[in-house]
Coordinates of C-alpha atoms in Angstrom, one line a residue:
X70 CA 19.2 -16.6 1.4
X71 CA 19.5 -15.3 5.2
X72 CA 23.2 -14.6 3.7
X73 CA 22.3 -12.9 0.3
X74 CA 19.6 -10.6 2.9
X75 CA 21.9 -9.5 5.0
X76 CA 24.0 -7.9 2.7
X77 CA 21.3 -6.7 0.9
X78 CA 20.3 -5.0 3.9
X79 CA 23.9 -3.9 4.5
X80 CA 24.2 -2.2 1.0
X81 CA 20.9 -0.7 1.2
X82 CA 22.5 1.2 4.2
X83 CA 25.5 2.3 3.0
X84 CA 23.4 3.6 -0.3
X85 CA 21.1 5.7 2.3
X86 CA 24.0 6.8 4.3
X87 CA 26.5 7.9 1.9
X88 CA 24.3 9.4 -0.9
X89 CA 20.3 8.6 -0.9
X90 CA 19.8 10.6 2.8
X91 CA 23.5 12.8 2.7
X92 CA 25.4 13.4 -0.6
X93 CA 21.6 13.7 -2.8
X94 CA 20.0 15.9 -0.6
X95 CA 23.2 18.2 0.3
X96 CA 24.2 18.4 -3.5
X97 CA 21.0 19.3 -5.0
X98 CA 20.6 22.8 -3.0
X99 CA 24.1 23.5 -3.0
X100 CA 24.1 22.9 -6.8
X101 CA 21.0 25.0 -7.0
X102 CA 23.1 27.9 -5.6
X103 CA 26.0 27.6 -7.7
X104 CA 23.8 27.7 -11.1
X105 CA 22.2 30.8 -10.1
X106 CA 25.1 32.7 -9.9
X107 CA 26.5 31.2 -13.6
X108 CA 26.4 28.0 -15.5
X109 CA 30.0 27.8 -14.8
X110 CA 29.6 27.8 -11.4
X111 CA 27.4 24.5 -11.6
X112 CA 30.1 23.1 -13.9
X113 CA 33.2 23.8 -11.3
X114 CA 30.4 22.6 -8.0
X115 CA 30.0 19.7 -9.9
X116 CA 33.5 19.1 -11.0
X117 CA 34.7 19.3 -7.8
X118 CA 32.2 17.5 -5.6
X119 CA 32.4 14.6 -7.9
X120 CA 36.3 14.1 -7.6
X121 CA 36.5 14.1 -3.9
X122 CA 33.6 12.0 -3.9
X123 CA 34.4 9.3 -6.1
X124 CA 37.7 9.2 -4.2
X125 CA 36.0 9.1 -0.7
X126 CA 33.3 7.1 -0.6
X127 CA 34.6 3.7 -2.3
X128 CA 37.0 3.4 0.8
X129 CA 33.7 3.9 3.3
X130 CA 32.3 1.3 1.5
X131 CA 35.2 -0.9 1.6
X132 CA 35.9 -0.3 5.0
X133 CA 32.1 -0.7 6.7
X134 CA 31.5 -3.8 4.4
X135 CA 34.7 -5.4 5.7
X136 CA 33.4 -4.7 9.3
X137 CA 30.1 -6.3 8.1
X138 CA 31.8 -9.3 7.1
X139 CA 33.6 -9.5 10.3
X140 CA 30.1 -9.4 12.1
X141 CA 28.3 -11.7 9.8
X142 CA 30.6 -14.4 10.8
X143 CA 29.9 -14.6 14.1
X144 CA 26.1 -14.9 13.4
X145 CA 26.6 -16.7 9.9
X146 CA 29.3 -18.7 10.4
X147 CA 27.6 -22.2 7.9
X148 CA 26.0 -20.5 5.5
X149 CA 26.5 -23.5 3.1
X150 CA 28.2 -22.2 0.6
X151 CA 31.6 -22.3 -0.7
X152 CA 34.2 -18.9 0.1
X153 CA 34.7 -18.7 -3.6
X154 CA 30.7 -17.9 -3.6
X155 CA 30.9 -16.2 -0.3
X156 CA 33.1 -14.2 -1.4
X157 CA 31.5 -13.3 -4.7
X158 CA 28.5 -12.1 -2.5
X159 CA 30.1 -10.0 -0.4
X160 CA 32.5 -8.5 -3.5
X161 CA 28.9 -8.0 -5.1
X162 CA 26.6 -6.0 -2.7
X163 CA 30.3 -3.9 -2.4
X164 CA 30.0 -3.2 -5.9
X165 CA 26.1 -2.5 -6.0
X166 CA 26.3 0.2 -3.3
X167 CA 29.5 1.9 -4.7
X168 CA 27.8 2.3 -8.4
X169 CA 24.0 3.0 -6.8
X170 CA 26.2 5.9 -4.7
X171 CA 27.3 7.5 -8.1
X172 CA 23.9 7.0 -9.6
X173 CA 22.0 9.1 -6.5
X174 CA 24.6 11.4 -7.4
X175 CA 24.0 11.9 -11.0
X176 CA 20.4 12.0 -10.1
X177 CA 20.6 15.0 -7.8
X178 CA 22.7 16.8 -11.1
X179 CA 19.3 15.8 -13.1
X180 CA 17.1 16.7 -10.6
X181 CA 18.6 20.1 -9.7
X182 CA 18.2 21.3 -13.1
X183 CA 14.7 19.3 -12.5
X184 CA 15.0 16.8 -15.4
X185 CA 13.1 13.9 -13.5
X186 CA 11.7 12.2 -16.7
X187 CA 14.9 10.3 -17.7
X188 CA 15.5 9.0 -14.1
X189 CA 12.1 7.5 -13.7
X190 CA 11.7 6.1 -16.8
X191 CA 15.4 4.3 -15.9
X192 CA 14.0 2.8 -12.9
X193 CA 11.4 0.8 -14.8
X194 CA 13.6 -0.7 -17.6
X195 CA 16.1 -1.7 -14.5
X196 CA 13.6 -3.8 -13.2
X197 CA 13.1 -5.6 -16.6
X198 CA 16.9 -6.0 -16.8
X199 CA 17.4 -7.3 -13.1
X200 CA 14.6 -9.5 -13.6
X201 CA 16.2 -10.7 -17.0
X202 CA 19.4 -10.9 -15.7
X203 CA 18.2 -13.6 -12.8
X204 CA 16.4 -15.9 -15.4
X205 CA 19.2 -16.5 -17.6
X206 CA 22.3 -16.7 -15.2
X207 CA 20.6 -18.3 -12.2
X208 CA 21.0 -21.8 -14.1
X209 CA 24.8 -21.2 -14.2
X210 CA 26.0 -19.1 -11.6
X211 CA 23.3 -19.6 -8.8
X212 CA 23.5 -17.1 -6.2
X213 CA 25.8 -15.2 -7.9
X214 CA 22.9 -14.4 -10.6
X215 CA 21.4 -12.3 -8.1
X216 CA 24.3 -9.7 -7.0
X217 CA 25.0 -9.5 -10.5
X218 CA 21.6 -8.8 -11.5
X219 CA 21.3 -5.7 -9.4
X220 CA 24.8 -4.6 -10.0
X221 CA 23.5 -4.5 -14.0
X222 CA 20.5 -2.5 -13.2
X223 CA 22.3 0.0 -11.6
X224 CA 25.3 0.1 -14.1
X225 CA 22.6 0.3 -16.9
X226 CA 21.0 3.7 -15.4
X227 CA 24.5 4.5 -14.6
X228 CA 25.7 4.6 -18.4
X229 CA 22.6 6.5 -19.3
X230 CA 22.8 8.8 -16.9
X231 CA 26.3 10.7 -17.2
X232 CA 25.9 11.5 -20.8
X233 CA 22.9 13.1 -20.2
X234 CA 24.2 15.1 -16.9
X235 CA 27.7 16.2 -19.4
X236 CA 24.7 17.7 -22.0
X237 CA 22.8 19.8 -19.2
X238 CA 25.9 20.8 -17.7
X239 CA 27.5 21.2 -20.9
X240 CA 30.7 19.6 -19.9
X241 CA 32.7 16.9 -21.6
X242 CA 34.9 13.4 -20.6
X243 CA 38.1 15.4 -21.2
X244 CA 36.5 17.8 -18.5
X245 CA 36.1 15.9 -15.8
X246 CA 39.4 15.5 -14.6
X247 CA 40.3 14.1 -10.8
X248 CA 40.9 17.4 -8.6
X249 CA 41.6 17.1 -5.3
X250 CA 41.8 20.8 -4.3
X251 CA 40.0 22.3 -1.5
X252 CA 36.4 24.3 -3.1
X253 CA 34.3 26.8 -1.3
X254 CA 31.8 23.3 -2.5
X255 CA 33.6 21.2 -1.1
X256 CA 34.2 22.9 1.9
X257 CA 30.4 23.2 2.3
X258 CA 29.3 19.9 0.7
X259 CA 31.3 16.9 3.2
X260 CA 30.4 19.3 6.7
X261 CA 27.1 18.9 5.5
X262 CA 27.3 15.0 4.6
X263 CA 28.2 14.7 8.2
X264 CA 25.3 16.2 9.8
X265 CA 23.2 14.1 7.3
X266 CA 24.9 11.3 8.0
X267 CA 24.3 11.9 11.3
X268 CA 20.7 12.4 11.4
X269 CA 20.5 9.0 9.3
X270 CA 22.0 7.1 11.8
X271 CA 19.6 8.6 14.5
X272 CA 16.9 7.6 12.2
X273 CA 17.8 4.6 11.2
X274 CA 18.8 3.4 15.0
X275 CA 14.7 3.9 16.5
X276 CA 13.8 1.0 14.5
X277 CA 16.8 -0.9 15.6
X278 CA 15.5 0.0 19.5
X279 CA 12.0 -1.1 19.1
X280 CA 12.7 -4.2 17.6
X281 CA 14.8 -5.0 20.0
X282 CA 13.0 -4.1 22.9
X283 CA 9.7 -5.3 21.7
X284 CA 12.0 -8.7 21.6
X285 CA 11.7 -9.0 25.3
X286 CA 8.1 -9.2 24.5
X287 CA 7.5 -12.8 23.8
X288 CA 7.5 -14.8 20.5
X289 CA 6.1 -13.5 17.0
X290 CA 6.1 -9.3 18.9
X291 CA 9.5 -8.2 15.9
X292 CA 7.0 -9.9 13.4
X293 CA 3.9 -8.4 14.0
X294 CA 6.0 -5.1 14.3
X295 CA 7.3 -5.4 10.7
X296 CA 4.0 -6.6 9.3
X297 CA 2.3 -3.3 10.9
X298 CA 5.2 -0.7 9.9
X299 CA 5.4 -2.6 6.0
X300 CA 1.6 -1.4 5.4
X301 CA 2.6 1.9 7.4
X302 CA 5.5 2.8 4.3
X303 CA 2.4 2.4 1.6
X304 CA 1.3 6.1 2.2
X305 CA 5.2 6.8 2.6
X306 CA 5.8 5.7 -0.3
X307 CA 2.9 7.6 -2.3
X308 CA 4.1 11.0 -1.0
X309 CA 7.9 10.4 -1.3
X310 CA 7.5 10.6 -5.0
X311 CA 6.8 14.0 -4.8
X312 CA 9.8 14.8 -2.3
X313 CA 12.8 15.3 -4.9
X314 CA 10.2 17.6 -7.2
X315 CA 10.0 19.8 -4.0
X316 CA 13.8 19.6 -3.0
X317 CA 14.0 20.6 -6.4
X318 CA 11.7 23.6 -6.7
X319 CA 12.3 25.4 -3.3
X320 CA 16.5 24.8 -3.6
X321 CA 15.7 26.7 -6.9
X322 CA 13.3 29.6 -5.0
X323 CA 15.8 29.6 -1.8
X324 CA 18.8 30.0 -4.4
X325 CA 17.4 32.8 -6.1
X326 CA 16.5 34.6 -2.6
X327 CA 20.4 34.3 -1.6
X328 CA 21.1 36.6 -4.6
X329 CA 21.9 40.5 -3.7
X330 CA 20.5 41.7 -7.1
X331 CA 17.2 40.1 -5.7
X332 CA 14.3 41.1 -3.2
X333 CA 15.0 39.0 -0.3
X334 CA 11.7 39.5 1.1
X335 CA 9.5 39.7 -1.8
X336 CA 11.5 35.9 -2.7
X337 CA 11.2 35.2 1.3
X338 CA 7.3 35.1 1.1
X339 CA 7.3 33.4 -2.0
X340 CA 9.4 30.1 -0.8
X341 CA 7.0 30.3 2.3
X342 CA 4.2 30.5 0.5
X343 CA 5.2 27.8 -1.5
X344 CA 6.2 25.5 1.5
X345 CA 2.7 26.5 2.9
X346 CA 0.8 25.3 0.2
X347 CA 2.9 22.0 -0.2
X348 CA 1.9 21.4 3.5
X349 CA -2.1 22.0 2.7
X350 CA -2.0 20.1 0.0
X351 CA -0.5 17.3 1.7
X352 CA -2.9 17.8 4.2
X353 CA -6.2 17.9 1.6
X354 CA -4.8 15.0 -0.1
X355 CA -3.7 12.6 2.7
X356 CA -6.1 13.1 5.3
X357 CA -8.9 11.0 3.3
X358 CA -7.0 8.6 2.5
X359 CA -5.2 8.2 5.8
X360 CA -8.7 8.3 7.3
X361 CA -9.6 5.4 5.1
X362 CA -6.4 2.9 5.8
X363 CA -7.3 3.8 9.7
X364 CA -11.3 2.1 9.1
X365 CA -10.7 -0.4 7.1
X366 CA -7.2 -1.4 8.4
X367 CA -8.8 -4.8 9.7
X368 CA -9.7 -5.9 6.2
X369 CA -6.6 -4.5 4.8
X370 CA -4.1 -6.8 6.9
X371 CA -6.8 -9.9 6.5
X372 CA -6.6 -9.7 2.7
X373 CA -2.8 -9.2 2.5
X374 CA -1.8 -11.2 5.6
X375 CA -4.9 -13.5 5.8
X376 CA -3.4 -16.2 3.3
X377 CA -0.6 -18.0 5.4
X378 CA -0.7 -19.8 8.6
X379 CA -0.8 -16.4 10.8
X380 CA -3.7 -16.4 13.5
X381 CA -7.4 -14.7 13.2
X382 CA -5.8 -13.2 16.5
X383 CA -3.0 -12.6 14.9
X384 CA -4.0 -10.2 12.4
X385 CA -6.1 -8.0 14.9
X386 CA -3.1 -8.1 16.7
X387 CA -1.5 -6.7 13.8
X388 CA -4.5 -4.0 12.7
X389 CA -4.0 -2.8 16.4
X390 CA -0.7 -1.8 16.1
X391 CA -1.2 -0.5 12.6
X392 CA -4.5 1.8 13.6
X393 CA -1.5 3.2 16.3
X394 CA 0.8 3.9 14.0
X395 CA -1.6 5.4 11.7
X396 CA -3.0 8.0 14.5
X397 CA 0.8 9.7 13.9
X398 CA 1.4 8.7 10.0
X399 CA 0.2 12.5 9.4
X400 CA 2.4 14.8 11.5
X401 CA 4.9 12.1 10.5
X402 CA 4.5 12.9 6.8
X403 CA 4.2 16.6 7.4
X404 CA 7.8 16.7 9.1
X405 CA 9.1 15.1 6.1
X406 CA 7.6 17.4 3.5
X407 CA 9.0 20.5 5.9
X408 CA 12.6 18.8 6.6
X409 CA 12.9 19.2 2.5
X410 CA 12.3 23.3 3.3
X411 CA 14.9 23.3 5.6
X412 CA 17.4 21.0 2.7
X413 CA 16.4 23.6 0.7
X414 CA 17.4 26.3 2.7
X415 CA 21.0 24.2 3.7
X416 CA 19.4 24.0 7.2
X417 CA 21.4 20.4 8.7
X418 CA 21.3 21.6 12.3
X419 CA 17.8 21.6 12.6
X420 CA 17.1 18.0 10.9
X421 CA 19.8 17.0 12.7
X422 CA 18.5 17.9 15.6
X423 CA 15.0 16.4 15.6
X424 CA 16.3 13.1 14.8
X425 CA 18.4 13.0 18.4
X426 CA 15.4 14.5 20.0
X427 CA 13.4 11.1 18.3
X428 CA 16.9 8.9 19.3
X429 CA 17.1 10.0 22.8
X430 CA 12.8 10.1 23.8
X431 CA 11.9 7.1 22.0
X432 CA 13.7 4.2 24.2
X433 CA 12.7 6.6 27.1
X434 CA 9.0 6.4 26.0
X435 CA 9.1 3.2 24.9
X436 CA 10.3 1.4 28.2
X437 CA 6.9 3.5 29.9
X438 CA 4.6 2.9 27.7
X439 CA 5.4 -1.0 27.7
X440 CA 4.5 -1.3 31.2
X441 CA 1.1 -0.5 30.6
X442 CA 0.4 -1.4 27.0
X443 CA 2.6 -4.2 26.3
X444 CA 3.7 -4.2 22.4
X445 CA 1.1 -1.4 21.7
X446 CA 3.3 0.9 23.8
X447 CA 6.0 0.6 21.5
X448 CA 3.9 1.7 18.7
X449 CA 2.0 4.8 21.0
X450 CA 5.8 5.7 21.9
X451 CA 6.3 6.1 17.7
X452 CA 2.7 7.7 17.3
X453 CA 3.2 10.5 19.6
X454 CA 6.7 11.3 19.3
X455 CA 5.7 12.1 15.8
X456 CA 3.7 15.5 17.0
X457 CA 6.4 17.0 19.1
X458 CA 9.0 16.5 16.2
X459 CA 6.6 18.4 13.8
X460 CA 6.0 21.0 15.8
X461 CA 9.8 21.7 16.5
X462 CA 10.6 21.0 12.5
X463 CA 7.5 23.5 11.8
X464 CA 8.1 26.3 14.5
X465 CA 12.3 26.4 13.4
X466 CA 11.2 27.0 9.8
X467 CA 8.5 29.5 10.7
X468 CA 11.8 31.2 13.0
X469 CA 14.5 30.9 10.0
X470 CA 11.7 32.6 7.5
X471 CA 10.7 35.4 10.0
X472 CA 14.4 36.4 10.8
X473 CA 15.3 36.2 6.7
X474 CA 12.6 39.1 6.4
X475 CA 14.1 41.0 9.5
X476 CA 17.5 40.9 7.3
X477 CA 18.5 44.0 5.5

């Protein structure tokens, strides 16, 4: 299982890197662009994104998986099972993050043209069929059933998927054929992928860093971590729902602002406004319930962590570090709901930007804070890093919107 995890873990990487936090959220505004100047437009973006794409990516996969494998070794070397399985594993997760890459893909078509029904209905059925898939293979094919399982539930969504993106764009099979000419899209589309790339990997490296230096902490200090930052990604998750319906909506109102035909400020003040109110609503809707989690967070982790052989001490332990984290879970939020208005607006540099600032302070404030707070520091480093990196993400998008109205 420690095997079957860890790549688990390593295809749910690749899936954020290469599409979930780059390709999706580069496409959808660029995409958004292209259709307001013509339907066609949107048909040749597409086109062409997709065929470098597809071509790319699989070898990115192949390649960092292989380099997984190389690493597992060292720190999986008995796993217990035989190389044919081993193997099967490995060839598996590869699979499931190539064909979950294409399906964030044809999700940011759908999305774009803001057709979010189909996708989320998908996503429940997929769990029926993954679920469906385990009980009747697992008899026969063991660990295998589970690789397999995913790789179905994504095929399935897959295969439902592209017919429905060839109807909205109004393309056909015969259509899509493998181009690998340079586009103004592409041109714009994989310099942009970097940078998102880029600021996933600064992202996704703070964790990394606290873990291990809250490590040198003593036994049971990674645990409690995890424990305190699963319950932090329940109001996460609630708000990220609503992130793709935003991308959607203000890649649509910044689109229609690039247009010369158009006002650029009366359009300017209506994506602001728009942002605006996204941000107080966020606020109105979040701040009860944040305030909430933060007073009863003691009886929160004893009903949900209160059931095994963890410590009375050990869940206020835990509470204590979650009541930290909680104290920055709003600015935190906010910057996320704001880094969608500057996707929106094709805006890299600045995301990219705040996630080194995060990468570079954190270990800094981390290492201080320790000293005097032990395994709480770590958490105070995360808390109060979050309000700085608002207020730069906030104040660059306030700057971009005031020179667009200075513009002629």
């Amino acid at each position: 299982m420690d095997f079957i995890y860890y790549y688990w873990g390593i295809a749910v990487f690749l899936i954020d890197l290469l599409s979930a936090a780059s390709a999706y959220s580069v496409l959808v505004p660029l995409l958004a662009e292209a259709r307001m100047k013509s339907e066609t437009e949107a048909q040749r973006c597409v086109q062409s994104i997709f065929s470098r794409y597809i071509t790319i990516m699989p070898w990115l996969c192949c390649l960092l998986v292989a380099i997984s494998y190389v690493i597992s070794q060292r720190f999986l070397p008995n796993t217990g099972l035989t190389p044919t399985t081993t193997f099967g594993i490995v060839c598996g997760f590869l699979c499931l993050a190539i064909i979950t890459s294409i399906r964030w893909m044809l999700k940011a078509v759908l999305d774009t043209y803001q057709a979010f029904r189909l996708p989320v209905i998908l996503q429940g059925l997929r769990a029926a069929v993954v679920i469906g898939t385990i009980y009747l293979c697992k008899p026969s094919l063991t660990w295998l059933s589970i690789p397999l399982a995913l790789i179905l539930g994504e095929l399935f969504q897959v295969v439902v998927l592209f017919p429905r993106c060839c109807t909205i764009l109004n393309l056909r099979v015969q259509h899509l054929k493998l181009n690998l000419q340079e586009t103004p899209y592409t041109k714009q589309f994989f310099p942009q992928c970097l940078l998102m790339i880029g600021a996933a990997i600064s992202d996704g490296l703070n964790p990394v860093v606290d873990r291990g230096m809250a490590s040198t902490l003593g036994a049971s200090s990674v645990s409690k971590l995890d424990y305190a930052l699963r319950l932090c990604a329940i109001p996460e998750t609630l708000t990220g729902v609503t992130l793709p319906v935003l991308l959607s909506h203000w890649a649509k109102i910044s689109s229609s602002e690039q247009q010369p035909e158009n006002n650029r400020t009366t359009h300017g003040t209506q994506f602001q406004r728009s942002v605006w109110q996204g941000a107080v609503i966020l606020l109105v809707l979040m701040t009860p319930f944040l305030t909430g989690f933060y007073l009863f967070r003691e009886n929160i982790v004893s009903i949900l962590y209160g059931h095994g052989e963890l410590s009375e001490v050990g869940q206020l332990h835990i509470a204590s570090l979650l009541g930290i984290y909680l104290l920055g879970m709003l600015p935190r939020l906010m910057s996320r709901l704001l880094i969608r208005a500057h996707l929106a607006r094709q805006a890299h540099g600045t995301i990219v930007t705040a996630t080194l600032i995060r990468l570079v302070l954190n270990p800094f404030l981390n290492w201080v804070f320790m000293w005097y707070w032990g395994l709480e520091g770590i958490a105070w480093s995360t808390a109060l890093l979050s309000y700085p990196i608002f207020a730069y993400i906030a104040i660059a998008f306030w700057r971009a919107e005031q020179m667009d109205k200075t513009k002629p």
